[in-house]
Coordinates of C-alpha atoms and ligand atoms in Angstrom, one line a residue:
X150 CA -11.9 168.1 144.2
X151 CA -9.6 165.8 146.8
X152 CA -13.3 162.9 145.6
X153 CA -10.9 163.6 142.1
X154 CA -7.6 163.4 143.2
X155 CA -8.8 160.5 146.0
X156 CA -9.6 158.2 142.8
X157 CA -6.9 159.8 141.1
X158 CA -4.2 157.8 142.9
X159 CA -6.6 154.3 143.3
X160 CA -7.2 154.1 139.4
X161 CA -3.0 154.6 139.5
X162 CA -2.1 152.6 142.1
X163 CA -4.9 149.7 140.8
X164 CA -3.0 149.6 137.7
X165 CA 0.4 150.0 139.0
X166 CA -0.7 146.6 140.9
X167 CA -2.2 145.0 137.5
X168 CA 0.9 146.1 135.2
X169 CA 3.5 144.2 138.1
X170 CA 0.9 141.0 138.1
X171 CA 1.6 141.2 134.0
X172 CA 5.8 141.3 134.3
X173 CA 5.6 138.7 136.3
X174 CA 3.1 136.0 134.4
X175 CA 5.7 137.0 131.9
X176 CA 8.5 136.6 133.2
X177 CA 7.3 133.2 134.4
X178 CA 6.9 131.9 130.5
X179 CA 10.3 134.2 129.1
X180 CA 8.0 137.0 127.4
X181 CA 8.7 140.8 127.4
X182 CA 6.2 142.8 129.6
X183 CA 6.5 145.7 125.8
X184 CA 4.6 142.0 123.9
X185 CA 1.3 143.0 126.4
X186 CA -0.9 145.3 126.0
X187 CA -3.1 146.7 129.2
X188 CA -6.1 148.0 127.0
X189 CA -8.5 148.9 130.4
X190 CA -11.8 148.2 130.0
X191 CA -15.0 151.7 131.2
X192 CA -18.4 150.0 130.7
X193 CA -20.6 151.3 133.4
X194 CA -17.5 153.9 134.9
X195 CA -19.1 157.4 133.8
X196 CA -17.4 159.6 131.5
X197 CA -16.6 162.2 134.2
X198 CA -14.0 159.6 136.6
X199 CA -13.5 158.4 133.0
X200 CA -11.7 161.6 132.0
X201 CA -9.1 161.0 136.1
X202 CA -8.9 157.6 133.7
X203 CA -6.9 159.8 131.1
X204 CA -5.0 161.8 133.4
X205 CA -3.8 158.4 135.2
X206 CA -2.5 157.5 132.1
X207 CA -5.9 155.8 130.2
X208 CA -5.5 156.7 126.5
X209 CA -7.4 153.5 125.5
X210 CA -10.6 152.8 126.6
X211 CA -13.0 149.7 125.4
X212 CA -16.1 148.9 125.8
X213 CA -19.0 146.4 125.1
X214 CA -22.3 148.4 124.4
X215 CA -21.6 151.0 120.4
X216 CA -24.0 153.3 122.0
X217 CA -22.0 154.1 126.0
X218 CA -18.7 153.5 123.2
X219 CA -20.9 156.1 120.5
X220 CA -22.3 159.3 124.3
X221 CA -18.7 158.4 125.9
X222 CA -16.5 159.8 123.0
X223 CA -18.7 162.7 121.6
X224 CA -18.8 163.8 125.7
X225 CA -15.1 163.4 126.2
X226 CA -14.1 164.0 122.4
X227 CA -11.7 166.5 124.2
X228 CA -9.7 163.8 124.8
X229 CA -7.7 161.9 122.6
X230 CA -8.7 158.2 123.5
X231 CA -9.4 155.3 121.2
X232 CA -12.0 153.1 121.1
X233 CA -12.5 149.8 121.4
X234 CA -15.7 148.3 120.6
X235 CA -15.1 145.2 122.4
X236 CA -18.7 143.4 121.6
X237 CA -21.2 142.6 119.6
X238 CA -22.2 144.5 116.8
X239 CA -25.6 144.3 114.8
X240 CA -25.1 145.1 111.2
X241 CA -26.8 148.5 111.7
X242 CA -24.8 150.7 114.1
X243 CA -21.4 149.9 111.7
X244 CA -21.6 153.2 110.1
X245 CA -21.3 155.1 115.0
X246 CA -18.1 152.4 114.7
X247 CA -16.7 153.5 110.9
X248 CA -17.3 157.6 112.7
X249 CA -15.2 157.1 116.2
X250 CA -13.9 153.7 117.1
X251 CA -9.8 152.9 116.8
X252 CA -10.6 149.3 116.9
X253 CA -13.0 146.1 116.6
X254 CA -12.4 143.8 119.1
X255 CA -15.5 141.8 118.0
X256 CA -16.2 140.4 114.1
X257 CA -18.1 137.3 113.6
X258 CA -20.4 137.7 110.6
X259 CA -19.7 139.0 107.4
X260 CA -22.5 140.9 106.8
X261 CA -21.2 142.9 110.1
X262 CA -17.3 143.0 107.8
X263 CA -19.1 144.5 104.7
X264 CA -21.1 146.5 105.7
X265 CA -18.6 148.0 108.0
X266 CA -15.9 148.7 105.4
X267 CA -18.6 150.3 103.6
X268 CA -18.4 152.4 106.4
X269 CA -15.5 152.9 106.8
X270 CA -14.4 153.3 102.8
X271 CA -17.2 156.2 103.2
X272 CA -15.2 157.8 105.9
X273 CA -12.3 157.6 104.8
X274 CA -9.9 155.3 107.4
X275 CA -9.6 152.3 108.3
X276 CA -10.1 150.5 112.0
X277 CA -7.8 147.9 113.2
X278 CA -10.3 144.7 113.5
X279 CA -10.1 140.9 115.3
X280 CA -12.1 137.6 115.2
X281 CA -14.4 136.2 118.1
X282 CA -14.4 133.8 118.8
X283 CA -16.5 131.5 121.2
X284 CA -14.0 129.2 122.9
X285 CA -15.7 127.7 126.2
X286 CA -19.1 126.7 123.6
X287 CA -20.9 128.6 126.0
X288 CA -24.4 130.0 124.5
X289 CA -24.6 133.0 126.3
X290 CA -20.6 133.1 124.6
X291 CA -20.9 136.0 121.1
X292 CA -18.0 134.5 118.5
X293 CA -17.4 131.6 116.1
X294 CA -16.9 128.6 116.5
X295 CA -13.0 127.2 116.9
X296 CA -13.6 125.3 113.6
X297 CA -15.4 127.8 111.4
X298 CA -12.5 130.7 111.7
X299 CA -10.5 129.0 108.9
X300 CA -13.6 129.6 106.5
X301 CA -14.7 132.6 107.8
X302 CA -11.0 134.2 107.8
X303 CA -10.2 133.6 104.1
X304 CA -13.6 136.0 103.2
X305 CA -11.9 139.2 105.0
X306 CA -9.2 139.7 102.3
X307 CA -12.0 141.8 100.1
X308 CA -13.0 143.6 102.7
X309 CA -9.5 146.3 102.2
X310 CA -10.1 149.0 105.6
X311 CA -10.3 146.2 107.4
X312 CA -6.5 145.7 109.4
X313 CA -7.0 142.6 110.6
X314 CA -5.9 141.3 113.0
X315 CA -6.2 138.5 115.4
X316 CA -8.4 136.8 118.1
X317 CA -10.5 137.9 120.2
X318 CA -12.0 135.1 122.9
X319 CA -13.4 135.3 126.8
X320 CA -12.6 131.9 128.5
X321 CA -15.0 130.7 130.3
X322 CA -16.3 131.9 133.8
X323 CA -15.2 129.0 136.3
X324 CA -13.0 128.7 139.0
X325 CA -11.2 125.8 138.0
X326 CA -8.1 127.0 136.9
X327 CA -7.9 124.6 134.1
X328 CA -10.8 125.0 132.3
X329 CA -10.3 128.6 131.4
X330 CA -6.7 127.1 130.4
X331 CA -7.2 125.5 128.0
X332 CA -9.7 128.1 126.4
X333 CA -6.5 130.2 125.7
X334 CA -4.7 126.9 124.6
X335 CA -7.4 127.0 121.6
X336 CA -6.5 130.3 121.3
X337 CA -3.7 130.1 120.3
X338 CA -3.2 127.4 119.0
X339 CA -5.1 128.4 116.4
X340 CA -3.6 131.9 116.2
X341 CA -0.1 130.1 115.5
X342 CA -1.8 128.0 112.8
X343 CA -3.6 131.3 111.5
X344 CA -0.3 132.7 110.9
X345 CA 1.3 129.8 108.7
X346 CA -1.8 129.8 106.3
X347 CA -4.4 132.3 106.7
X348 CA -4.4 135.3 103.6
X349 CA -1.7 137.6 102.3
X350 CA -2.4 140.8 104.9
X351 CA -4.3 139.9 107.2
X352 CA -2.2 139.9 109.9
X353 CA -2.7 136.7 113.2
X354 CA 0.3 138.6 115.3
X355 CA -2.8 139.4 118.2
X356 CA -4.6 136.8 121.2
X357 CA -6.4 140.0 123.2
X358 CA -7.9 137.5 126.0
X359 CA -8.0 137.6 129.6
X360 CA -9.9 139.6 131.5
X361 CA -9.7 140.7 135.5
X362 CA -10.2 137.3 137.0
X363 CA -7.5 136.0 134.5
X364 CA -5.2 138.1 132.7
X365 CA -2.3 136.5 134.3
X366 CA -3.5 132.7 133.2
X367 CA -3.9 134.2 129.7
X368 CA -0.7 135.9 129.5
X369 CA 1.5 132.6 130.8
X370 CA -0.5 131.0 127.4
X371 CA 0.4 134.7 125.0
X372 CA -2.2 137.2 124.5
X373 CA -0.9 139.8 123.1
X374 CA -4.2 142.3 125.2
X375 CA -5.5 141.8 128.3
X376 CA -9.1 143.8 128.9
X377 CA -9.4 144.8 132.4
X378 CA -12.2 146.8 133.7
X379 CA -13.2 146.0 137.6
X380 CA -9.1 145.2 138.8
X381 CA -8.5 149.3 137.9
X382 CA -12.2 151.2 138.5
X383 CA -13.9 148.4 140.9
X384 CA -16.9 146.0 141.1
X385 CA -19.6 146.5 138.8
X386 CA -23.6 147.9 139.7
X387 CA -24.8 145.2 137.7
X388 CA -24.0 141.3 137.5
X389 CA -21.7 139.9 134.7
X390 CA -25.6 138.1 134.0
X391 CA -26.4 141.6 132.1
X392 CA -23.6 141.5 129.5
X393 CA -24.3 138.0 129.1
X394 CA -28.0 136.5 129.5
X395 CA -28.0 133.3 129.8
X396 CA -24.9 132.9 132.0
X397 CA -25.9 131.3 135.5
Ligands
PLP1469 C1 -16.9 143.6 130.6 C2 -15.8 142.9 130.0 C3 -13.9 142.3 130.0 C4 -13.0 143.2 131.4 O1 -14.4 142.7 132.4 P1 -13.6 142.5 134.0 O2 -14.1 141.6 134.4 O3 -14.3 144.1 134.0 O4 -12.2 142.6 133.7 C5 -13.3 142.6 129.4 N1 -13.7 142.3 127.9 C6 -15.6 142.3 127.7 C7 -15.1 142.1 126.2 C8 -16.1 142.5 128.8 O5 -17.4 143.0 128.0

């Protein structure tokens, strides 16, 4: 019990600190703090600890693997969690996503769009969707090449159960802040173009970018959603190369 209390206050403190940093980043560029959403990323965090996170105010949770997200959503189905799947999806897993997820941030193929739309119609629901773009050009990252996004987006009005909200990206993993910032600027520029030119009924207001190491830079460059895991829950036991194979 005492341990749970300690975990609760730890998570609360971490979130408060991140929110302060987020507000400061907004202030530096003249944005409203309410224009950025914090999406806690819960991969590898056990379900029982997520109960504590929920009590600490995390009601949205991001998972990058569908299987892990599904298991947790079943264990925690007594809580009103909005699950966001933020990692690559195989077409044959779209049926599971359609059943429990609130949001999908990693759309990068028309096959997945088609199957997800079909499964959502069977379930009688719609889903918020972000198109994932590979802004760094690294082979280890999923997502469309920026130059392919326009043609891709032109097909999306066909899938009436997908509520297209915006773009998602992972910046280059680098200690060189300017190279990270360039990825975010590229995404904002692309989003702004899509706002002008995208087909009717698609919305490109949202930009999901920024993680524990770079969310402040992302906010300075226009992020409306930041996906933060380790800064809330502590370091993961497995290295990033487990999640992004091919990474040095
Ligand atoms: C794990 C993950 C994050 C969060 O990374 P942290 O370093 O834990 O903040 C963000 N986005 C995606 C797609 C992830 O898989």
